[in-house]
């Protein structure tokens, strides 16, 4: 089976039945050190769990394991397909620490920003002299609010782009319904931002 590893944006390994690495994606080279055998990259606390998982020869589910990186241990979700005719494994490793946590963090930040904007907490307080000129005050507040709304919209777009990269793995892992919920939340945030900008 010929694979174009350059199009795989996550750590990917092709291994034989003894878990010796035959090929790996560029993303895996950036995250993991070189290794002859896939099990060399697994932390000792997760080793038995990983071996038992691979021995099943069924990639219908995934497991979470600690893997070794040059920066230390990191938490990964691994899943695989086993080609029984050629006795080969095709393994995907998805870093939970970075991508899932970042998406969750970004969503919480966006929600907080919107709440602050709606309650007026993020708008700078003007001096007493300026507050006498209500028209000028409203104009400055609107400019500040527009800037913050634009920032929220850009952050939302960044999260949507990140989801676009990770969505195939999430769907394969049987979590498609959560992906749909996150997309719904993001589009709702964008809609609220657009509605708020129209009122300014």
CSV table of N, CA, C and O in Angstrom, one decimal, residues 81-189:
chain,number,residue,atom,x,y,z
A,81,UNK,N,-5.6,1.0,12.1
A,81,UNK,CA,-6.2,0.1,11.2
A,81,UNK,C,-5.2,-1.0,11.0
A,81,UNK,O,-4.0,-0.8,10.8
A,82,UNK,N,-5.7,-2.3,11.0
A,82,UNK,CA,-4.8,-3.4,10.8
A,82,UNK,C,-5.1,-4.1,9.5
A,82,UNK,O,-6.2,-4.5,9.2
A,83,UNK,N,-4.0,-4.2,8.6
A,83,UNK,CA,-4.2,-4.8,7.3
A,83,UNK,C,-3.7,-6.2,7.5
A,83,UNK,O,-2.5,-6.5,7.5
A,84,UNK,N,-4.7,-7.1,7.6
A,84,UNK,CA,-4.3,-8.5,7.9
A,84,UNK,C,-3.7,-9.2,6.8
A,84,UNK,O,-2.8,-10.1,7.0
A,85,UNK,N,-4.0,-8.8,5.5
A,85,UNK,CA,-3.4,-9.5,4.4
A,85,UNK,C,-1.9,-9.2,4.3
A,85,UNK,O,-1.1,-10.1,3.8
A,86,UNK,N,-1.5,-8.0,4.7
A,86,UNK,CA,0.0,-7.7,4.7
A,86,UNK,C,0.6,-7.6,6.1
A,86,UNK,O,1.8,-7.4,6.2
A,87,UNK,N,-0.2,-7.9,7.1
A,87,UNK,CA,0.2,-7.9,8.5
A,87,UNK,C,0.9,-6.5,8.8
A,87,UNK,O,2.0,-6.5,9.4
A,88,UNK,N,0.2,-5.5,8.5
A,88,UNK,CA,0.7,-4.1,8.8
A,88,UNK,C,-0.3,-3.3,9.6
A,88,UNK,O,-1.5,-3.5,9.5
A,89,UNK,N,0.2,-2.5,10.5
A,89,UNK,CA,-0.6,-1.5,11.3
A,89,UNK,C,-0.4,-0.1,10.6
A,89,UNK,O,0.7,0.3,10.2
A,90,UNK,N,-1.5,0.6,10.7
A,90,UNK,CA,-1.5,2.0,10.3
A,90,UNK,C,-2.0,2.8,11.5
A,90,UNK,O,-3.2,2.7,11.8
A,91,UNK,N,-1.1,3.5,12.2
A,91,UNK,CA,-1.5,4.1,13.5
A,91,UNK,C,-1.5,5.6,13.5
A,91,UNK,O,-0.6,6.2,12.9
A,92,UNK,N,-2.6,6.2,14.0
A,92,UNK,CA,-2.7,7.6,14.1
A,92,UNK,C,-2.6,8.0,15.6
A,92,UNK,O,-3.2,7.4,16.5
A,93,UNK,N,-1.8,9.1,15.9
A,93,UNK,CA,-1.7,9.5,17.3
A,93,UNK,C,-2.1,11.0,17.3
A,93,UNK,O,-1.7,11.8,16.6
A,94,UNK,N,-3.1,11.2,18.2
A,94,UNK,CA,-3.7,12.6,18.3
A,94,UNK,C,-3.4,13.1,19.7
A,94,UNK,O,-3.8,12.6,20.7
A,95,UNK,N,-2.7,14.3,19.7
A,95,UNK,CA,-2.3,14.8,21.0
A,95,UNK,C,-3.5,15.5,21.6
A,95,UNK,O,-4.0,16.5,21.2
A,96,UNK,N,-4.0,14.9,22.7
A,96,UNK,CA,-5.1,15.5,23.4
A,96,UNK,C,-4.8,16.8,24.1
A,96,UNK,O,-5.5,17.7,24.1
A,97,UNK,N,-3.6,16.8,24.7
A,97,UNK,CA,-3.2,18.0,25.5
A,97,UNK,C,-3.3,19.3,24.6
A,97,UNK,O,-3.8,20.3,25.1
A,98,UNK,N,-2.8,19.2,23.4
A,98,UNK,CA,-2.8,20.4,22.6
A,98,UNK,C,-4.1,20.8,21.9
A,98,UNK,O,-4.6,21.9,22.1
A,99,UNK,N,-4.6,19.9,21.2
A,99,UNK,CA,-5.8,20.2,20.3
A,99,UNK,C,-7.1,20.3,21.1
A,99,UNK,O,-7.8,21.3,21.0
A,100,UNK,N,-7.5,19.2,21.8
A,100,UNK,CA,-8.7,19.3,22.5
A,100,UNK,C,-8.8,20.3,23.6
A,100,UNK,O,-9.7,21.1,23.7
A,101,UNK,N,-7.7,20.4,24.3
A,101,UNK,CA,-7.6,21.4,25.4
A,101,UNK,C,-7.7,22.8,24.8
A,101,UNK,O,-8.3,23.7,25.3
A,102,UNK,N,-7.0,23.1,23.7
A,102,UNK,CA,-7.0,24.4,23.1
A,102,UNK,C,-8.4,24.8,22.6
A,102,UNK,O,-8.8,25.9,22.7
A,103,UNK,N,-9.1,23.8,22.0
A,103,UNK,CA,-10.4,24.1,21.5
A,103,UNK,C,-11.3,24.5,22.7
A,103,UNK,O,-12.1,25.5,22.6
A,104,UNK,N,-11.2,23.7,23.7
A,104,UNK,CA,-12.1,24.0,24.9
A,104,UNK,C,-11.7,25.4,25.5
A,104,UNK,O,-12.6,26.1,25.9
A,105,UNK,N,-10.4,25.7,25.6
A,105,UNK,CA,-10.0,26.9,26.2
A,105,UNK,C,-10.5,28.1,25.3
A,105,UNK,O,-11.0,29.1,25.9
A,106,UNK,N,-10.3,28.0,24.0
A,106,UNK,CA,-10.8,29.1,23.1
A,106,UNK,C,-12.3,29.3,23.2
A,106,UNK,O,-12.7,30.5,23.3
A,107,UNK,N,-13.0,28.2,23.3
A,107,UNK,CA,-14.5,28.4,23.4
A,107,UNK,C,-14.9,29.1,24.7
A,107,UNK,O,-15.7,30.0,24.7
A,108,UNK,N,-14.2,28.7,25.8
A,108,UNK,CA,-14.5,29.4,27.1
A,108,UNK,C,-14.1,30.9,27.1
A,108,UNK,O,-14.8,31.7,27.6
A,109,UNK,N,-13.0,31.2,26.4
A,109,UNK,CA,-12.5,32.6,26.3
A,109,UNK,C,-13.5,33.4,25.5
A,109,UNK,O,-13.9,34.5,25.8
A,110,UNK,N,-14.0,32.8,24.4
A,110,UNK,CA,-15.0,33.5,23.6
A,110,UNK,C,-16.3,33.8,24.3
A,110,UNK,O,-16.9,34.9,24.2
A,111,UNK,N,-16.8,32.8,25.1
A,111,UNK,CA,-18.0,33.0,25.8
A,111,UNK,C,-17.8,34.1,26.9
A,111,UNK,O,-18.7,34.9,27.1
A,112,UNK,N,-16.7,34.0,27.6
A,112,UNK,CA,-16.4,35.1,28.6
A,112,UNK,C,-16.4,36.5,28.0
A,112,UNK,O,-16.9,37.4,28.5
A,113,UNK,N,-15.7,36.6,26.8
A,113,UNK,CA,-15.6,37.9,26.1
A,113,UNK,C,-17.0,38.4,25.8
A,113,UNK,O,-17.3,39.6,25.9
A,114,UNK,N,-17.8,37.5,25.3
A,114,UNK,CA,-19.2,38.0,24.9
A,114,UNK,C,-20.0,38.4,26.1
A,114,UNK,O,-20.7,39.4,26.0
A,115,UNK,N,-19.9,37.7,27.2
A,115,UNK,CA,-20.6,38.0,28.4
A,115,UNK,C,-20.2,39.4,28.9
A,115,UNK,O,-21.0,40.2,29.3
A,116,UNK,N,-18.8,39.6,28.9
A,116,UNK,CA,-18.3,40.9,29.3
A,116,UNK,C,-18.8,42.1,28.5
A,116,UNK,O,-19.2,43.1,28.9
A,117,UNK,N,-18.8,41.8,27.1
A,117,UNK,CA,-19.3,42.8,26.2
A,117,UNK,C,-20.7,43.2,26.4
A,117,UNK,O,-21.1,44.3,26.4
A,118,UNK,N,-21.5,42.1,26.6
A,118,UNK,CA,-23.0,42.4,26.8
A,118,UNK,C,-23.3,43.1,28.1
A,118,UNK,O,-24.2,43.9,28.1
A,119,UNK,N,-22.5,42.9,29.1
A,119,UNK,CA,-22.7,43.6,30.3
A,119,UNK,C,-22.0,44.9,30.4
A,119,UNK,O,-22.1,45.6,31.4
A,120,UNK,N,-21.2,45.2,29.4
A,120,UNK,CA,-20.5,46.5,29.4
A,120,UNK,C,-19.2,46.5,30.2
A,120,UNK,O,-18.6,47.6,30.4
A,121,UNK,N,-18.8,45.4,30.7
A,121,UNK,CA,-17.6,45.3,31.6
A,121,UNK,C,-16.3,45.6,30.9
A,121,UNK,O,-15.3,46.0,31.5
A,122,UNK,N,-16.2,45.3,29.6
A,122,UNK,CA,-14.9,45.5,28.9
A,122,UNK,C,-14.8,46.8,28.3
A,122,UNK,O,-13.7,47.1,27.7
A,123,UNK,N,-15.8,47.7,28.3
A,123,UNK,CA,-15.7,49.0,27.7
A,123,UNK,C,-14.9,49.9,28.7
A,123,UNK,O,-15.3,50.0,29.8
A,124,UNK,N,-14.0,50.6,28.1
A,124,UNK,CA,-13.1,51.5,29.0
A,124,UNK,C,-14.0,52.6,29.6
A,124,UNK,O,-14.8,53.2,28.9
A,125,UNK,N,-13.7,52.9,30.8
A,125,UNK,CA,-14.4,54.0,31.5
A,125,UNK,C,-13.8,55.3,31.1
A,125,UNK,O,-12.6,55.5,31.1
A,126,UNK,N,-14.6,56.3,30.7
A,126,UNK,CA,-14.1,57.6,30.2
A,126,UNK,C,-14.0,58.5,31.4
A,126,UNK,O,-14.5,58.3,32.4
A,127,UNK,N,-13.2,59.6,31.2
A,127,UNK,CA,-13.1,60.6,32.2
A,127,UNK,C,-14.4,61.3,32.4
A,127,UNK,O,-15.3,61.3,31.6
A,128,UNK,N,-14.5,62.0,33.6
A,128,UNK,CA,-15.7,62.7,33.9
A,128,UNK,C,-16.1,63.8,32.9
A,128,UNK,O,-17.2,64.0,32.5
A,129,UNK,N,-15.0,64.5,32.4
A,129,UNK,CA,-15.3,65.6,31.4
A,129,UNK,C,-15.9,65.0,30.2
A,129,UNK,O,-16.8,65.5,29.6
A,130,UNK,N,-15.3,63.9,29.7
A,130,UNK,CA,-15.8,63.3,28.5
A,130,UNK,C,-17.2,62.7,28.6
A,130,UNK,O,-17.9,62.6,27.7
A,131,UNK,N,-17.5,62.2,29.8
A,131,UNK,CA,-18.8,61.6,30.0
A,131,UNK,C,-19.9,62.6,29.9
A,131,UNK,O,-21.0,62.2,29.6
A,132,UNK,N,-19.6,63.9,29.9
A,132,UNK,CA,-20.6,64.9,29.7
A,132,UNK,C,-21.1,64.9,28.3
A,132,UNK,O,-22.2,65.2,28.0
A,133,UNK,N,-20.2,64.5,27.4
A,133,UNK,CA,-20.6,64.5,26.0
A,133,UNK,C,-21.0,63.1,25.6
A,133,UNK,O,-20.2,62.3,25.3
A,134,UNK,N,-22.3,62.9,25.8
A,134,UNK,CA,-22.9,61.5,25.6
A,134,UNK,C,-22.6,61.0,24.2
A,134,UNK,O,-22.4,59.8,24.0
A,135,UNK,N,-22.7,61.8,23.2
A,135,UNK,CA,-22.6,61.4,21.8
A,135,UNK,C,-21.2,60.9,21.6
A,135,UNK,O,-20.9,59.8,21.0
A,136,UNK,N,-20.2,61.6,22.1
A,136,UNK,CA,-18.8,61.2,21.9
A,136,UNK,C,-18.5,59.9,22.7
A,136,UNK,O,-17.8,59.1,22.2
A,137,UNK,N,-19.0,59.8,23.9
A,137,UNK,CA,-18.8,58.6,24.7
A,137,UNK,C,-19.4,57.4,24.0
A,137,UNK,O,-18.7,56.4,23.9
A,138,UNK,N,-20.6,57.5,23.4
A,138,UNK,CA,-21.2,56.4,22.7
A,138,UNK,C,-20.3,56.0,21.5
A,138,UNK,O,-20.1,54.8,21.2
A,139,UNK,N,-19.8,57.0,20.8
A,139,UNK,CA,-19.0,56.7,19.6
A,139,UNK,C,-17.7,56.0,20.0
A,139,UNK,O,-17.4,55.0,19.3
A,140,UNK,N,-17.1,56.4,21.0
A,140,UNK,CA,-15.8,55.7,21.5
A,140,UNK,C,-16.1,54.3,22.0
A,140,UNK,O,-15.4,53.4,21.7
A,141,UNK,N,-17.2,54.2,22.7
A,141,UNK,CA,-17.6,52.9,23.2
A,141,UNK,C,-17.9,51.9,22.1
A,141,UNK,O,-17.5,50.7,22.1
A,142,UNK,N,-18.5,52.4,21.0
A,142,UNK,CA,-18.9,51.6,19.8
A,142,UNK,C,-17.6,51.1,19.1
A,142,UNK,O,-17.5,50.0,18.7
A,143,UNK,N,-16.6,52.0,19.0
A,143,UNK,CA,-15.3,51.7,18.4
A,143,UNK,C,-14.6,50.6,19.2
A,143,UNK,O,-14.2,49.6,18.6
A,144,UNK,N,-14.6,50.7,20.5
A,144,UNK,CA,-14.0,49.7,21.4
A,144,UNK,C,-14.7,48.4,21.3
A,144,UNK,O,-14.1,47.3,21.2
A,145,UNK,N,-16.0,48.5,21.3
A,145,UNK,CA,-16.8,47.2,21.2
A,145,UNK,C,-16.6,46.5,19.9
A,145,UNK,O,-16.5,45.3,19.8
A,146,UNK,N,-16.6,47.3,18.8
A,146,UNK,CA,-16.3,46.7,17.4
A,146,UNK,C,-15.0,46.0,17.4
A,146,UNK,O,-14.9,44.9,16.8
A,147,UNK,N,-14.0,46.6,18.0
A,147,UNK,CA,-12.7,46.0,18.0
A,147,UNK,C,-12.7,44.7,18.7
A,147,UNK,O,-12.1,43.7,18.2
A,148,UNK,N,-13.4,44.6,19.8
A,148,UNK,CA,-13.4,43.4,20.6
A,148,UNK,C,-14.3,42.3,19.9
A,148,UNK,O,-14.0,41.1,19.9
A,149,UNK,N,-15.4,42.8,19.2
A,149,UNK,CA,-16.2,41.8,18.5
A,149,UNK,C,-15.4,41.2,17.3
A,149,UNK,O,-15.5,40.0,17.0
A,150,UNK,N,-14.6,42.1,16.6
A,150,UNK,CA,-13.8,41.6,15.5
A,150,UNK,C,-12.8,40.6,16.0
A,150,UNK,O,-12.5,39.5,15.4
A,151,UNK,N,-12.2,40.8,17.2
A,151,UNK,CA,-11.2,39.9,17.8
A,151,UNK,C,-11.9,38.5,18.1
A,151,UNK,O,-11.3,37.5,17.9
A,152,UNK,N,-13.1,38.6,18.7
A,152,UNK,CA,-13.9,37.4,19.0
A,152,UNK,C,-14.1,36.6,17.7
A,152,UNK,O,-14.0,35.4,17.6
A,153,UNK,N,-14.5,37.3,16.6
A,153,UNK,CA,-14.8,36.6,15.4
A,153,UNK,C,-13.6,36.0,14.8
A,153,UNK,O,-13.7,34.9,14.3
A,154,UNK,N,-12.4,36.6,14.9
A,154,UNK,CA,-11.2,36.0,14.4
A,154,UNK,C,-10.8,34.8,15.2
A,154,UNK,O,-10.4,33.8,14.6
A,155,UNK,N,-11.0,34.9,16.5
A,155,UNK,CA,-10.7,33.7,17.4
A,155,UNK,C,-11.6,32.5,17.0
A,155,UNK,O,-11.2,31.4,17.0
A,156,UNK,N,-12.9,32.8,16.8
A,156,UNK,CA,-13.8,31.8,16.4
A,156,UNK,C,-13.4,31.1,15.1
A,156,UNK,O,-13.5,29.9,15.0
A,157,UNK,N,-13.0,31.9,14.1
A,157,UNK,CA,-12.5,31.4,12.9
A,157,UNK,C,-11.3,30.5,13.0
A,157,UNK,O,-11.2,29.4,12.4
A,158,UNK,N,-10.4,30.9,13.9
A,158,UNK,CA,-9.2,30.1,14.2
A,158,UNK,C,-9.6,28.7,14.8
A,158,UNK,O,-9.1,27.7,14.4
A,159,UNK,N,-10.6,28.7,15.7
A,159,UNK,CA,-11.1,27.4,16.3
A,159,UNK,C,-11.7,26.5,15.2
A,159,UNK,O,-11.5,25.3,15.2
A,160,UNK,N,-12.5,27.2,14.3
A,160,UNK,CA,-13.2,26.4,13.3
A,160,UNK,C,-12.1,25.8,12.4
A,160,UNK,O,-12.2,24.6,11.9
A,161,UNK,N,-11.0,26.5,12.0
A,161,UNK,CA,-9.9,26.0,11.2
A,161,UNK,C,-9.3,24.8,11.9
A,161,UNK,O,-9.0,23.8,11.3
A,162,UNK,N,-9.0,24.9,13.2
A,162,UNK,CA,-8.4,23.8,14.0
A,162,UNK,C,-9.3,22.6,14.0
A,162,UNK,O,-8.9,21.5,13.9
A,163,UNK,N,-10.6,22.8,14.2
A,163,UNK,CA,-11.6,21.7,14.1
A,163,UNK,C,-11.5,21.0,12.8
A,163,UNK,O,-11.7,19.8,12.6
A,164,UNK,N,-11.4,21.8,11.7
A,164,UNK,CA,-11.3,21.2,10.3
A,164,UNK,C,-10.2,20.2,10.2
A,164,UNK,O,-10.3,19.2,9.5
A,165,UNK,N,-9.1,20.5,10.9
A,165,UNK,CA,-7.9,19.6,10.9
A,165,UNK,C,-8.2,18.3,11.7
A,165,UNK,O,-7.9,17.2,11.3
A,166,UNK,N,-8.8,18.5,12.9
A,166,UNK,CA,-9.0,17.4,13.8
A,166,UNK,C,-10.3,16.6,13.6
A,166,UNK,O,-10.4,15.5,14.1
A,167,UNK,N,-11.3,17.1,12.8
A,167,UNK,CA,-12.6,16.5,12.7
A,167,UNK,C,-12.5,15.1,12.2
A,167,UNK,O,-13.3,14.2,12.7
A,168,UNK,N,-11.7,14.7,11.2
A,168,UNK,CA,-11.7,13.3,10.7
A,168,UNK,C,-11.4,12.3,11.9
A,168,UNK,O,-12.0,11.3,12.0
A,169,UNK,N,-10.4,12.7,12.7
A,169,UNK,CA,-10.0,11.9,13.8
A,169,UNK,C,-11.1,11.8,14.9
A,169,UNK,O,-11.4,10.7,15.4
A,170,UNK,N,-11.8,12.9,15.1
A,170,UNK,CA,-12.9,12.9,16.1
A,170,UNK,C,-14.0,12.0,15.6
A,170,UNK,O,-14.6,11.2,16.3
A,171,UNK,N,-14.4,12.1,14.3
A,171,UNK,CA,-15.4,11.3,13.7
A,171,UNK,C,-15.1,9.8,13.7
A,171,UNK,O,-15.9,9.0,14.1
A,172,UNK,N,-13.8,9.5,13.4
A,172,UNK,CA,-13.4,8.1,13.4
A,172,UNK,C,-13.4,7.5,14.8
A,172,UNK,O,-13.6,6.3,15.0
A,173,UNK,N,-13.2,8.4,15.8
A,173,UNK,CA,-13.2,8.0,17.2
A,173,UNK,C,-14.6,7.8,17.7
A,173,UNK,O,-14.8,7.6,18.9
A,174,UNK,N,-15.6,8.0,16.9
A,174,UNK,CA,-17.0,7.8,17.3
A,174,UNK,C,-17.6,9.0,18.1
A,174,UNK,O,-18.5,8.8,18.8
A,175,UNK,N,-16.9,10.2,18.0
A,175,UNK,CA,-17.4,11.3,18.8
A,175,UNK,C,-17.9,12.4,17.9
A,175,UNK,O,-17.9,13.6,18.2
A,176,UNK,N,-18.5,12.0,16.7
A,176,UNK,CA,-19.0,13.0,15.8
A,176,UNK,C,-20.1,13.9,16.3
A,176,UNK,O,-20.2,15.1,15.9
A,177,UNK,N,-20.9,13.4,17.3
A,177,UNK,CA,-22.0,14.2,17.8
A,177,UNK,C,-21.4,15.4,18.6
A,177,UNK,O,-22.0,16.5,18.7
A,178,UNK,N,-20.3,15.2,19.3
A,178,UNK,CA,-19.6,16.3,20.0
A,178,UNK,C,-19.1,17.3,19.1
A,178,UNK,O,-19.2,18.5,19.4
A,179,UNK,N,-18.5,16.9,18.0
A,179,UNK,CA,-18.0,17.8,17.0
A,179,UNK,C,-19.1,18.7,16.5
A,179,UNK,O,-18.9,19.9,16.3
A,180,UNK,N,-20.3,18.1,16.2
A,180,UNK,CA,-21.4,18.9,15.7
A,180,UNK,C,-21.9,19.9,16.8
A,180,UNK,O,-22.2,21.0,16.4
A,181,UNK,N,-21.8,19.5,18.0
A,181,UNK,CA,-22.2,20.4,19.1
A,181,UNK,C,-21.2,21.6,19.2
A,181,UNK,O,-21.6,22.8,19.4
A,182,UNK,N,-19.9,21.3,19.0
A,182,UNK,CA,-18.9,22.4,19.1
A,182,UNK,C,-19.1,23.4,17.9
A,182,UNK,O,-19.1,24.6,18.1
A,183,UNK,N,-19.4,22.8,16.7
A,183,UNK,CA,-19.6,23.7,15.5
A,183,UNK,C,-20.8,24.5,15.8
A,183,UNK,O,-20.8,25.7,15.4
A,184,UNK,N,-21.9,24.0,16.3
A,184,UNK,CA,-23.1,24.7,16.6
A,184,UNK,C,-22.8,25.9,17.5
A,184,UNK,O,-23.3,27.0,17.3
A,185,UNK,N,-22.0,25.6,18.6
A,185,UNK,CA,-21.7,26.7,19.5
A,185,UNK,C,-20.9,27.8,18.8
A,185,UNK,O,-21.1,29.0,19.1
A,186,UNK,N,-19.9,27.4,18.0
A,186,UNK,CA,-19.1,28.4,17.3
A,186,UNK,C,-19.9,29.3,16.4
A,186,UNK,O,-19.8,30.5,16.3
A,187,UNK,N,-20.8,28.6,15.6
A,187,UNK,CA,-21.6,29.4,14.7
A,187,UNK,C,-22.6,30.3,15.4
A,187,UNK,O,-23.0,31.4,15.0
A,188,UNK,N,-23.1,29.8,16.6
A,188,UNK,CA,-24.0,30.7,17.4
A,188,UNK,C,-23.2,31.9,17.9
A,188,UNK,O,-23.8,33.0,17.9
A,189,UNK,N,-22.0,31.7,18.3
A,189,UNK,CA,-21.1,32.8,18.8
A,189,UNK,C,-21.0,33.8,17.6
A,189,UNK,O,-21.1,35.0,17.8
